[in-house]
Amino acid sequence: MKFRSIKGTYDVLPNISDKWKNVEFYIHQYLSRAGYSEIRTPIFENTDLFKRSVGEDSDVVSKEMYSWIDQGGTDLTLKPEYTASVVRAYIQNNLNSISPISKLYYIGDLFRRERPQKGRYRQFRQFGIEAIGSKYSEQDAEIISIAWNIISELGIQDITLNLNSIGSSETRKKYKQVLIEYLKPNFDQLSESSKKRFNSNPLRILDTKNKSEIEILKQVPKITEYLSKEDEVHFNEVQQRLDDLNIPFSLDTNLVRGLDYYTRTTFEIVSSKLGAQDALCGGGRYDKLVESLGAKSTPAVGFAAGFERILLAMDNDNELVEKNIKKIYLIGLGDKVRSTMTKILGQIRNEGFYIEFDPLRRSIKSQLRESNKLGSSITIILGEKEMEEQCVQIKDLSNGNQQSVPFDSIISYLKSLK
Ligand code: AMP
């Protein structure tokens, strides 16, 4: 084989694509019911958009972006995350003039040149929502509860919601200094990447998975102790609203999230079913992003969840498969039936039934085997004898009843079986 897929990418083959489709369908339905509308943005954007929003010293921007200069000399990047792109579209299309609150969701592919491992890919798929316009705690709680409910209703158990507040940018500025002072005596023991972040983005060190750094951080002052009065009120309200919604959470004062634009609420949902890459979803409030991209200051909150990890954590494959769907298998036998078979297939399919036939012209035995393999609940047989009598044999496999049905009554008969 000469060509292989690129490292960190994968093919979604038919045995798994149904599961993907069902999960996506479910998400579309859930979010529409919650009043969110889908937004689709281009797969690539100006590189500067991500530099400006995500921050130049973040891992994503500094080492993971797929960027190139196109033939016209424009610096472009395959989207490594959605929020910046959605906010760009929100500003460019004046969505604020349509409504003071924009409730948007997306499903799409993202690209990051990370080290591939289970649950971590270079092209991966996320769904997420962005609610742009409200600064109030009930909006934070709605976003968090949607993430929680979707993930749990997909049948994923053993999940934990970790919650924190990183306050406003002033809080973070103050806390950054506290953190630098705290870490200074241990600077030599820090990993190379943490040393690099020490001055520019020391909050990221709190995210570490490195065991000796976790030890160093054991006595670290908590960011929540540096919240302003308003930040604290907001954070307490978010917790109250989550209690109102019966959503359980754990406070994790080290949860600061990697991206620069977060303010106040940060959260993630993790699953103990997954290995090292255990985060199913991450999100939070980003009140400064709209303004930093050049528009009027507008508060916003959102989350992004990774499909691959959700699918890995789902063990009840059939949970979402439409349960009561009746599959029909149409068996055609002999050259004389082809035209009629094709017409019948078209009519039944146009009525909205699930129907398949055998395009390989196999024997009745093979076709029955195929029908069985597909889990059909009805088989329709059309042979030369039936052609002469202008009817088909319809067998209801749930009870074994077989009936001869004239051509012009097939649809009404099938409907009576529904
Ligand atoms: P982030 O955009 O980094 O906040 O990530 C949000 C969610 O996307 C994570 O919780 C993961 O579920 C998923 N995710 C992020 N990066 C990857 C990746 N490289 N491969 C697969 N899923 C990812």
Tab-separated table of C-alpha atoms and ligand atoms in Angstrom:
chain	number	residue	atom	x	y	z
A	1	MET	CA	0.000	0.000	0.000
A	2	LYS	CA	1.557	3.232	-1.148
A	3	PHE	CA	-0.526	5.809	0.668
A	4	ARG	CA	-1.544	5.840	4.280
A	5	SER	CA	-3.519	8.357	6.307
A	6	ILE	CA	-1.464	11.094	7.942
A	7	LYS	CA	-0.201	10.433	11.470
A	8	GLY	CA	-2.798	11.484	14.033
A	9	THR	CA	-5.721	11.190	11.593
A	10	TYR	CA	-8.109	8.276	11.093
A	11	ASP	CA	-10.890	7.031	8.842
A	12	VAL	CA	-14.423	6.724	10.188
A	13	LEU	CA	-15.433	3.386	8.685
A	14	PRO	CA	-18.997	2.124	8.246
A	15	ASN	CA	-18.941	0.005	11.404
A	16	ILE	CA	-18.509	3.131	13.528
A	17	SER	CA	-19.982	5.903	11.377
A	18	ASP	CA	-23.519	5.034	12.515
A	19	LYS	CA	-22.491	5.714	16.073
A	20	TRP	CA	-21.006	9.067	15.076
A	21	LYS	CA	-24.154	9.935	13.174
A	22	ASN	CA	-26.425	9.024	16.063
A	23	VAL	CA	-24.422	11.075	18.533
A	24	GLU	CA	-24.398	14.065	16.198
A	25	PHE	CA	-28.104	13.744	15.522
A	26	TYR	CA	-28.792	13.648	19.233
A	27	ILE	CA	-26.677	16.759	19.833
A	28	HIS	CA	-28.410	18.703	17.047
A	29	GLN	CA	-31.776	17.821	18.543
A	30	TYR	CA	-30.823	18.581	22.126
A	31	LEU	CA	-29.324	21.965	21.324
A	32	SER	CA	-32.157	23.030	19.035
A	33	ARG	CA	-34.566	22.232	21.843
A	34	ALA	CA	-32.506	24.484	24.112
A	35	GLY	CA	-32.855	27.338	21.603
A	36	TYR	CA	-29.326	27.226	20.200
A	37	SER	CA	-28.727	27.675	16.462
A	38	GLU	CA	-25.971	26.055	14.489
A	39	ILE	CA	-23.131	28.155	13.122
A	40	ARG	CA	-20.618	26.865	10.578
A	41	THR	CA	-17.444	28.788	9.976
A	42	PRO	CA	-14.687	28.156	7.413
A	43	ILE	CA	-12.148	25.476	8.109
A	44	PHE	CA	-9.322	28.018	7.904
A	45	GLU	CA	-8.903	31.565	9.126
A	46	ASN	CA	-6.235	34.242	9.292
A	47	THR	CA	-3.392	33.058	11.517
A	48	ASP	CA	-3.508	36.342	13.432
A	49	LEU	CA	-7.029	35.586	14.649
A	50	PHE	CA	-5.709	32.708	16.745
A	51	LYS	CA	-2.561	34.535	17.796
A	52	ARG	CA	-4.659	37.402	19.082
A	53	SER	CA	-7.341	35.359	20.819
A	54	VAL	CA	-5.717	32.181	22.056
A	55	GLY	CA	-2.426	33.898	22.898
A	56	GLU	CA	1.028	33.547	21.377
A	57	ASP	CA	2.514	31.713	24.342
A	58	SER	CA	-0.169	29.023	24.473
A	59	ASP	CA	0.817	25.523	23.319
A	60	VAL	CA	-1.812	25.667	20.604
A	61	VAL	CA	-0.451	28.801	18.957
A	62	SER	CA	3.232	28.387	19.695
A	63	LYS	CA	3.644	24.826	18.472
A	64	GLU	CA	0.494	23.089	17.294
A	65	MET	CA	-1.053	25.112	14.480
A	66	TYR	CA	-1.140	23.998	10.861
A	67	SER	CA	-0.281	27.298	9.208
A	68	TRP	CA	0.885	28.203	5.749
A	69	ILE	CA	1.295	31.159	3.456
A	70	ASP	CA	-1.000	30.807	0.482
A	71	GLN	CA	-0.245	31.758	-3.129
A	72	GLY	CA	-1.479	35.292	-2.467
A	73	GLY	CA	0.865	35.720	0.484
A	74	THR	CA	-1.837	35.445	3.189
A	75	ASP	CA	-0.913	33.718	6.435
A	76	LEU	CA	-3.617	31.088	7.039
A	77	THR	CA	-4.258	28.447	9.698
A	78	LEU	CA	-6.519	25.399	9.870
A	79	LYS	CA	-8.807	26.098	12.827
A	80	PRO	CA	-7.237	24.717	16.016
A	81	GLU	CA	-10.297	25.749	18.037
A	82	TYR	CA	-13.749	27.119	17.340
A	83	THR	CA	-14.406	29.971	19.748
A	84	ALA	CA	-12.186	32.536	18.053
A	85	SER	CA	-13.746	31.723	14.703
A	86	VAL	CA	-17.317	31.956	16.043
A	87	VAL	CA	-16.572	35.288	17.699
A	88	ARG	CA	-14.994	36.547	14.483
A	89	ALA	CA	-18.197	35.591	12.627
A	90	TYR	CA	-20.356	37.136	15.360
A	91	ILE	CA	-18.542	40.465	15.002
A	92	GLN	CA	-18.249	40.424	11.208
A	93	ASN	CA	-21.967	39.677	10.729
A	94	ASN	CA	-23.203	42.041	13.455
A	95	LEU	CA	-25.118	39.275	15.167
A	96	ASN	CA	-25.540	41.588	18.148
A	97	SER	CA	-27.861	43.748	16.034
A	98	ILE	CA	-30.250	40.809	15.583
A	99	SER	CA	-30.525	39.980	19.279
A	100	PRO	CA	-28.740	41.050	22.460
A	101	ILE	CA	-28.023	37.389	23.112
A	102	SER	CA	-26.567	35.041	20.497
A	103	LYS	CA	-26.983	31.371	21.345
A	104	LEU	CA	-24.803	29.437	18.936
A	105	TYR	CA	-23.548	25.884	18.614
A	106	TYR	CA	-21.180	24.123	16.272
A	107	ILE	CA	-20.027	20.688	15.253
A	108	GLY	CA	-16.836	20.486	13.274
A	109	ASP	CA	-13.264	19.385	12.776
A	110	LEU	CA	-10.199	21.013	14.276
A	111	PHE	CA	-6.495	20.596	13.698
A	112	ARG	CA	-3.637	20.614	16.179
A	113	ARG	CA	-0.204	19.149	15.694
A	114	GLU	CA	-0.115	17.378	19.049
A	115	ARG	CA	1.634	14.124	19.896
A	116	PRO	CA	-0.951	11.526	18.890
A	117	GLN	CA	-2.136	9.022	21.491
A	118	LYS	CA	-5.401	7.386	22.528
A	119	GLY	CA	-7.988	10.166	22.644
A	120	ARG	CA	-5.616	12.709	21.108
A	121	TYR	CA	-5.457	13.266	17.363
A	122	ARG	CA	-4.222	15.850	14.922
A	123	GLN	CA	-7.594	16.149	13.255
A	124	PHE	CA	-10.396	15.796	15.780
A	125	ARG	CA	-14.032	16.725	16.070
A	126	GLN	CA	-15.737	18.920	18.620
A	127	PHE	CA	-19.201	20.141	19.378
A	128	GLY	CA	-19.622	23.196	21.478
A	129	ILE	CA	-21.772	26.145	22.298
A	130	GLU	CA	-21.127	29.841	22.665
A	131	ALA	CA	-23.635	32.122	24.380
A	132	ILE	CA	-22.609	35.681	23.623
A	133	GLY	CA	-24.289	38.577	25.435
A	134	SER	CA	-24.992	37.676	29.057
A	135	LYS	CA	-22.754	38.239	32.046
A	136	TYR	CA	-25.083	36.561	34.506
A	137	SER	CA	-24.542	33.367	36.445
A	138	GLU	CA	-27.620	31.618	35.087
A	139	GLN	CA	-26.014	31.688	31.656
A	140	ASP	CA	-22.859	30.011	33.004
A	141	ALA	CA	-25.037	27.413	34.718
A	142	GLU	CA	-27.070	26.763	31.578
A	143	ILE	CA	-23.910	26.149	29.535
A	144	ILE	CA	-22.456	23.816	32.147
A	145	SER	CA	-25.706	21.923	32.594
A	146	ILE	CA	-26.090	21.428	28.840
A	147	ALA	CA	-22.607	19.911	28.647
A	148	TRP	CA	-23.309	17.737	31.679
A	149	ASN	CA	-26.718	16.582	30.480
A	150	ILE	CA	-25.646	15.767	26.947
A	151	ILE	CA	-22.676	13.749	28.157
A	152	SER	CA	-24.664	11.870	30.766
A	153	GLU	CA	-27.625	11.258	28.478
A	154	LEU	CA	-25.246	9.712	25.964
A	155	GLY	CA	-24.844	7.018	28.585
A	156	ILE	CA	-21.390	8.013	29.821
A	157	GLN	CA	-21.001	7.185	33.475
A	158	ASP	CA	-18.280	7.947	35.999
A	159	ILE	CA	-18.032	11.591	35.039
A	160	THR	CA	-16.968	14.481	37.239
A	161	LEU	CA	-17.561	18.176	36.756
A	162	ASN	CA	-14.653	20.281	37.989
A	163	LEU	CA	-15.368	23.937	38.539
A	164	ASN	CA	-13.323	27.014	39.301
A	165	SER	CA	-13.290	30.765	38.927
A	166	ILE	CA	-10.170	32.542	37.734
A	167	GLY	CA	-11.723	35.962	38.286
A	168	SER	CA	-11.210	38.988	36.122
A	169	SER	CA	-7.945	39.906	34.407
A	170	GLU	CA	-7.036	42.065	37.441
A	171	THR	CA	-7.412	39.046	39.738
A	172	ARG	CA	-5.196	37.027	37.457
A	173	LYS	CA	-2.571	39.746	37.280
A	174	LYS	CA	-2.394	39.798	41.094
A	175	TYR	CA	-2.398	36.023	41.378
A	176	LYS	CA	0.287	35.641	38.723
A	177	GLN	CA	2.678	37.539	40.992
A	178	VAL	CA	1.716	35.398	43.993
A	179	LEU	CA	2.335	32.274	41.961
A	180	ILE	CA	5.706	33.454	40.688
A	181	GLU	CA	6.802	34.198	44.264
A	182	TYR	CA	5.588	30.794	45.412
A	183	LEU	CA	7.334	28.884	42.624
A	184	LYS	CA	10.586	30.864	42.638
A	185	PRO	CA	12.398	28.748	45.296
A	186	ASN	CA	11.552	25.612	43.252
A	187	PHE	CA	12.380	27.030	39.844
A	188	ASP	CA	15.196	24.533	39.213
A	189	GLN	CA	12.903	21.565	39.828
A	190	LEU	CA	10.358	22.712	37.232
A	191	SER	CA	10.071	21.007	33.841
A	192	GLU	CA	11.468	22.745	30.784
A	193	SER	CA	8.018	23.761	29.537
A	194	SER	CA	7.066	25.162	32.955
A	195	LYS	CA	10.315	27.119	33.110
A	196	LYS	CA	9.381	28.689	29.792
A	197	ARG	CA	5.953	29.628	31.122
A	198	PHE	CA	7.268	30.862	34.439
A	199	ASN	CA	7.112	34.553	33.594
A	200	SER	CA	4.733	34.679	30.654
A	201	ASN	CA	1.932	32.331	31.696
A	202	PRO	CA	2.645	30.758	35.113
A	203	LEU	CA	-1.032	29.882	35.594
A	204	ARG	CA	-0.583	27.138	33.031
A	205	ILE	CA	1.838	25.420	35.431
A	206	LEU	CA	-1.178	24.686	37.657
A	207	ASP	CA	-2.482	22.383	34.902
A	208	THR	CA	0.578	20.155	35.136
A	209	LYS	CA	0.405	16.373	35.039
A	210	ASN	CA	4.072	16.123	36.121
A	211	LYS	CA	4.260	14.307	39.500
A	212	SER	CA	7.085	16.337	41.076
A	213	GLU	CA	5.387	19.587	40.025
A	214	ILE	CA	2.131	18.401	41.568
A	215	GLU	CA	4.121	17.856	44.787
A	216	ILE	CA	5.583	21.368	44.587
A	217	LEU	CA	2.098	22.801	44.063
A	218	LYS	CA	0.580	21.110	47.119
A	219	GLN	CA	0.663	24.227	49.294
A	220	VAL	CA	0.072	26.733	46.486
A	221	PRO	CA	-2.219	29.662	47.417
A	222	LYS	CA	-5.639	29.309	45.789
A	223	ILE	CA	-6.682	31.698	43.031
A	224	THR	CA	-10.154	31.872	44.589
A	225	GLU	CA	-8.627	33.677	47.586
A	226	TYR	CA	-7.749	36.566	45.264
A	227	LEU	CA	-11.153	37.028	43.670
A	228	SER	CA	-12.706	40.496	43.793
A	229	LYS	CA	-16.015	40.914	45.589
A	230	GLU	CA	-17.943	40.867	42.256
A	231	ASP	CA	-16.070	37.790	41.035
A	232	GLU	CA	-16.863	36.028	44.272
A	233	VAL	CA	-20.563	36.891	44.132
A	234	HIS	CA	-20.699	35.627	40.557
A	235	PHE	CA	-18.912	32.396	41.440
A	236	ASN	CA	-21.190	31.732	44.417
A	237	GLU	CA	-24.225	32.331	42.217
A	238	VAL	CA	-22.960	29.890	39.575
A	239	GLN	CA	-22.631	27.234	42.264
A	240	GLN	CA	-26.106	28.019	43.576
A	241	ARG	CA	-27.619	27.757	40.080
A	242	LEU	CA	-25.889	24.387	39.555
A	243	ASP	CA	-27.401	23.209	42.834
A	244	ASP	CA	-30.773	24.449	41.557
A	245	LEU	CA	-30.259	22.277	38.471
A	246	ASN	CA	-29.098	19.275	40.522
A	247	ILE	CA	-25.757	19.205	38.759
A	248	PRO	CA	-23.046	17.859	41.066
A	249	PHE	CA	-19.616	19.511	40.916
A	250	SER	CA	-16.214	19.528	42.617
A	251	LEU	CA	-14.242	22.695	43.162
A	252	ASP	CA	-10.762	22.528	41.648
A	253	THR	CA	-8.775	25.685	42.261
A	254	ASN	CA	-5.997	24.512	39.929
A	255	LEU	CA	-8.323	24.434	36.938
A	256	VAL	CA	-7.185	27.438	34.935
A	257	ARG	CA	-7.592	26.166	31.338
A	258	GLY	CA	-4.967	26.666	28.698
A	259	LEU	CA	-6.428	29.491	26.683
A	260	ASP	CA	-5.784	33.128	27.443
A	261	TYR	CA	-9.220	34.559	26.918
A	262	TYR	CA	-10.972	32.968	29.880
A	263	THR	CA	-12.379	35.077	32.735
A	264	ARG	CA	-14.234	33.983	35.866
A	265	THR	CA	-15.881	30.561	35.431
A	266	THR	CA	-13.787	27.685	34.129
A	267	PHE	CA	-14.930	24.084	34.078
A	268	GLU	CA	-14.213	20.696	32.644
A	269	ILE	CA	-15.935	17.337	32.625
A	270	VAL	CA	-13.664	14.341	32.977
A	271	SER	CA	-14.341	10.627	32.752
A	272	SER	CA	-12.547	8.007	34.808
A	273	LYS	CA	-13.142	5.611	31.880
A	274	LEU	CA	-10.498	7.372	29.810
A	275	GLY	CA	-6.759	7.193	30.368
A	276	ALA	CA	-4.377	10.138	30.416
A	277	GLN	CA	-6.595	12.149	28.066
A	278	ASP	CA	-9.567	12.158	30.407
A	279	ALA	CA	-11.171	15.532	29.607
A	280	LEU	CA	-14.395	15.143	27.677
A	281	CYS	CA	-15.199	18.794	27.657
A	282	GLY	CA	-13.801	22.133	28.742
A	283	GLY	CA	-15.218	25.588	28.859
A	284	GLY	CA	-15.803	28.762	30.698
A	285	ARG	CA	-16.491	32.443	30.517
A	286	TYR	CA	-14.578	34.703	28.161
A	287	ASP	CA	-15.784	38.231	28.793
A	288	LYS	CA	-12.751	39.877	27.172
A	289	LEU	CA	-12.566	38.083	23.852
A	290	VAL	CA	-15.139	40.038	21.815
A	291	GLU	CA	-13.486	43.292	22.838
A	292	SER	CA	-9.971	42.015	22.183
A	293	LEU	CA	-11.044	41.177	18.624
A	294	GLY	CA	-12.048	44.782	18.058
A	295	ALA	CA	-15.765	44.973	18.882
A	296	LYS	CA	-17.777	46.449	21.732
A	297	SER	CA	-17.070	44.687	25.030
A	298	THR	CA	-19.551	41.785	25.289
A	299	PRO	CA	-19.610	39.004	27.881
A	300	ALA	CA	-19.725	35.398	26.707
A	301	VAL	CA	-19.517	31.847	27.938
A	302	GLY	CA	-19.168	28.490	26.196
A	303	PHE	CA	-17.683	25.027	26.080
A	304	ALA	CA	-16.153	22.579	23.638
A	305	ALA	CA	-16.389	18.808	23.895
A	306	GLY	CA	-14.364	16.212	21.999
A	307	PHE	CA	-16.280	13.603	20.010
A	308	GLU	CA	-13.512	11.004	19.911
A	309	ARG	CA	-13.303	10.869	23.674
A	310	ILE	CA	-17.066	10.829	24.046
A	311	LEU	CA	-17.264	7.868	21.694
A	312	LEU	CA	-14.449	6.120	23.548
A	313	ALA	CA	-16.246	6.612	26.856
A	314	MET	CA	-19.646	5.459	25.562
A	315	ASP	CA	-19.992	1.766	26.046
A	316	ASN	CA	-23.664	1.331	25.280
A	317	ASP	CA	-23.370	1.332	21.503
A	318	ASN	CA	-27.035	1.144	20.736
A	319	GLU	CA	-28.353	3.622	23.265
A	320	LEU	CA	-29.241	6.177	20.637
A	321	VAL	CA	-30.112	3.982	17.705
A	322	GLU	CA	-33.717	4.512	16.712
A	323	LYS	CA	-35.382	1.647	18.463
A	324	ASN	CA	-38.690	1.044	16.773
A	325	ILE	CA	-37.510	1.331	13.233
A	326	LYS	CA	-38.706	-1.540	11.040
A	327	LYS	CA	-36.148	-2.575	8.474
A	328	ILE	CA	-37.542	-3.998	5.267
A	329	TYR	CA	-35.552	-6.232	2.946
A	330	LEU	CA	-36.843	-6.602	-0.584
A	331	ILE	CA	-35.942	-9.873	-2.243
A	332	GLY	CA	-36.193	-9.930	-6.015
A	333	LEU	CA	-35.760	-13.209	-7.933
A	334	GLY	CA	-35.196	-13.551	-11.662
A	335	ASP	CA	-34.704	-11.188	-14.576
A	336	LYS	CA	-38.409	-10.619	-15.160
A	337	VAL	CA	-38.896	-8.836	-11.839
A	338	ARG	CA	-36.172	-6.184	-12.117
A	339	SER	CA	-38.285	-3.309	-13.348
A	340	THR	CA	-41.194	-3.951	-10.959
A	341	MET	CA	-38.778	-4.503	-8.076
A	342	THR	CA	-37.132	-1.151	-8.727
A	343	LYS	CA	-40.522	0.591	-8.822
A	344	ILE	CA	-41.685	-1.040	-5.593
A	345	LEU	CA	-38.412	-0.160	-3.875
A	346	GLY	CA	-38.809	3.499	-4.929
A	347	GLN	CA	-42.418	3.683	-3.751
A	348	ILE	CA	-41.696	2.161	-0.367
A	349	ARG	CA	-38.613	4.294	0.171
A	350	ASN	CA	-40.499	7.465	-0.774
A	351	GLU	CA	-43.045	6.649	1.922
A	352	GLY	CA	-40.248	6.971	4.481
A	353	PHE	CA	-39.670	3.300	5.233
A	354	TYR	CA	-36.223	1.838	5.804
A	355	ILE	CA	-35.725	-0.526	2.874
A	356	GLU	CA	-32.803	-2.279	1.227
A	357	PHE	CA	-32.448	-4.735	-1.648
A	358	ASP	CA	-29.734	-6.952	-3.086
A	359	PRO	CA	-27.823	-5.275	-5.913
A	360	LEU	CA	-25.761	-8.446	-6.452
A	361	ARG	CA	-28.635	-10.559	-7.873
A	362	ARG	CA	-27.834	-13.378	-5.456
A	363	SER	CA	-29.846	-16.529	-4.742
A	364	ILE	CA	-32.870	-16.486	-2.457
A	365	LYS	CA	-30.824	-18.238	0.222
A	366	SER	CA	-28.109	-15.562	0.169
A	367	GLN	CA	-30.674	-12.774	0.158
A	368	LEU	CA	-32.470	-14.261	3.154
A	369	ARG	CA	-29.138	-14.524	4.942
A	370	GLU	CA	-28.396	-10.873	4.148
A	371	SER	CA	-31.830	-9.814	5.388
A	372	ASN	CA	-31.149	-11.655	8.597
A	373	LYS	CA	-27.717	-10.082	8.979
A	374	LEU	CA	-29.224	-6.597	8.662
A	375	GLY	CA	-31.729	-7.384	11.389
A	376	SER	CA	-34.733	-6.828	9.111
A	377	SER	CA	-38.152	-7.209	10.606
A	378	ILE	CA	-39.992	-7.528	7.303
A	379	THR	CA	-39.030	-9.293	4.080
A	380	ILE	CA	-40.846	-8.722	0.838
A	381	ILE	CA	-40.454	-11.417	-1.793
A	382	LEU	CA	-41.034	-10.794	-5.467
A	383	GLY	CA	-40.449	-13.782	-7.761
A	384	GLU	CA	-41.778	-14.721	-11.187
A	385	LYS	CA	-44.883	-16.383	-9.712
A	386	GLU	CA	-45.710	-13.181	-7.818
A	387	MET	CA	-45.170	-11.179	-11.037
A	388	GLU	CA	-47.820	-13.274	-12.755
A	389	GLU	CA	-50.220	-12.742	-9.857
A	390	GLN	CA	-49.348	-9.025	-9.525
A	391	CYS	CA	-48.601	-9.368	-5.831
A	392	VAL	CA	-45.721	-9.768	-3.360
A	393	GLN	CA	-45.248	-11.989	-0.334
A	394	ILE	CA	-44.760	-9.926	2.809
A	395	LYS	CA	-43.382	-11.719	5.821
A	396	ASP	CA	-43.477	-10.107	9.255
A	397	LEU	CA	-40.472	-11.682	10.940
A	398	SER	CA	-41.587	-10.615	14.401
A	399	ASN	CA	-44.447	-13.135	14.354
A	400	GLY	CA	-43.800	-15.233	11.229
A	401	ASN	CA	-47.046	-14.134	9.502
A	402	GLN	CA	-46.822	-14.191	5.731
A	403	GLN	CA	-49.343	-12.539	3.493
A	404	SER	CA	-49.843	-12.226	-0.223
A	405	VAL	CA	-50.384	-8.513	-0.940
A	406	PRO	CA	-51.431	-7.024	-4.329
A	407	PHE	CA	-48.996	-4.459	-5.780
A	408	ASP	CA	-51.384	-1.558	-5.237
A	409	SER	CA	-51.890	-2.369	-1.543
A	410	ILE	CA	-48.249	-2.768	-0.484
A	411	ILE	CA	-47.925	0.672	1.131
A	412	SER	CA	-51.180	0.501	3.052
A	413	TYR	CA	-50.329	-3.011	4.214
A	414	LEU	CA	-46.869	-1.931	5.437
A	415	LYS	CA	-48.414	1.027	7.231
A	416	SER	CA	-50.806	-1.311	8.996
A	417	LEU	CA	-47.762	-3.208	10.328
A	418	LYS	CA	-46.135	-0.067	11.780
B	1	AMP	P1	-9.927	22.498	24.264
B	1	AMP	O1	-10.389	23.105	22.965
B	1	AMP	O2	-8.440	22.250	24.314
B	1	AMP	O3	-10.493	23.180	25.447
B	1	AMP	O4	-10.549	21.039	24.295
B	1	AMP	C1	-11.900	20.756	24.489
B	1	AMP	C2	-12.132	19.275	24.316
B	1	AMP	O5	-11.758	18.878	22.995
B	1	AMP	C3	-11.255	18.400	25.214
B	1	AMP	O6	-11.847	18.223	26.469
B	1	AMP	C4	-11.184	17.117	24.434
B	1	AMP	O7	-12.331	16.333	24.655
B	1	AMP	C5	-11.183	17.593	23.003
B	1	AMP	N1	-9.797	17.658	22.425
B	1	AMP	C6	-8.911	18.652	22.527
B	1	AMP	N2	-7.791	18.377	21.839
B	1	AMP	C7	-7.986	17.170	21.266
B	1	AMP	C8	-7.194	16.311	20.418
B	1	AMP	N3	-5.993	16.666	19.986
B	1	AMP	N4	-7.735	15.128	20.029
B	1	AMP	C9	-8.970	14.750	20.433
B	1	AMP	N5	-9.758	15.515	21.223
B	1	AMP	C10	-9.276	16.700	21.648
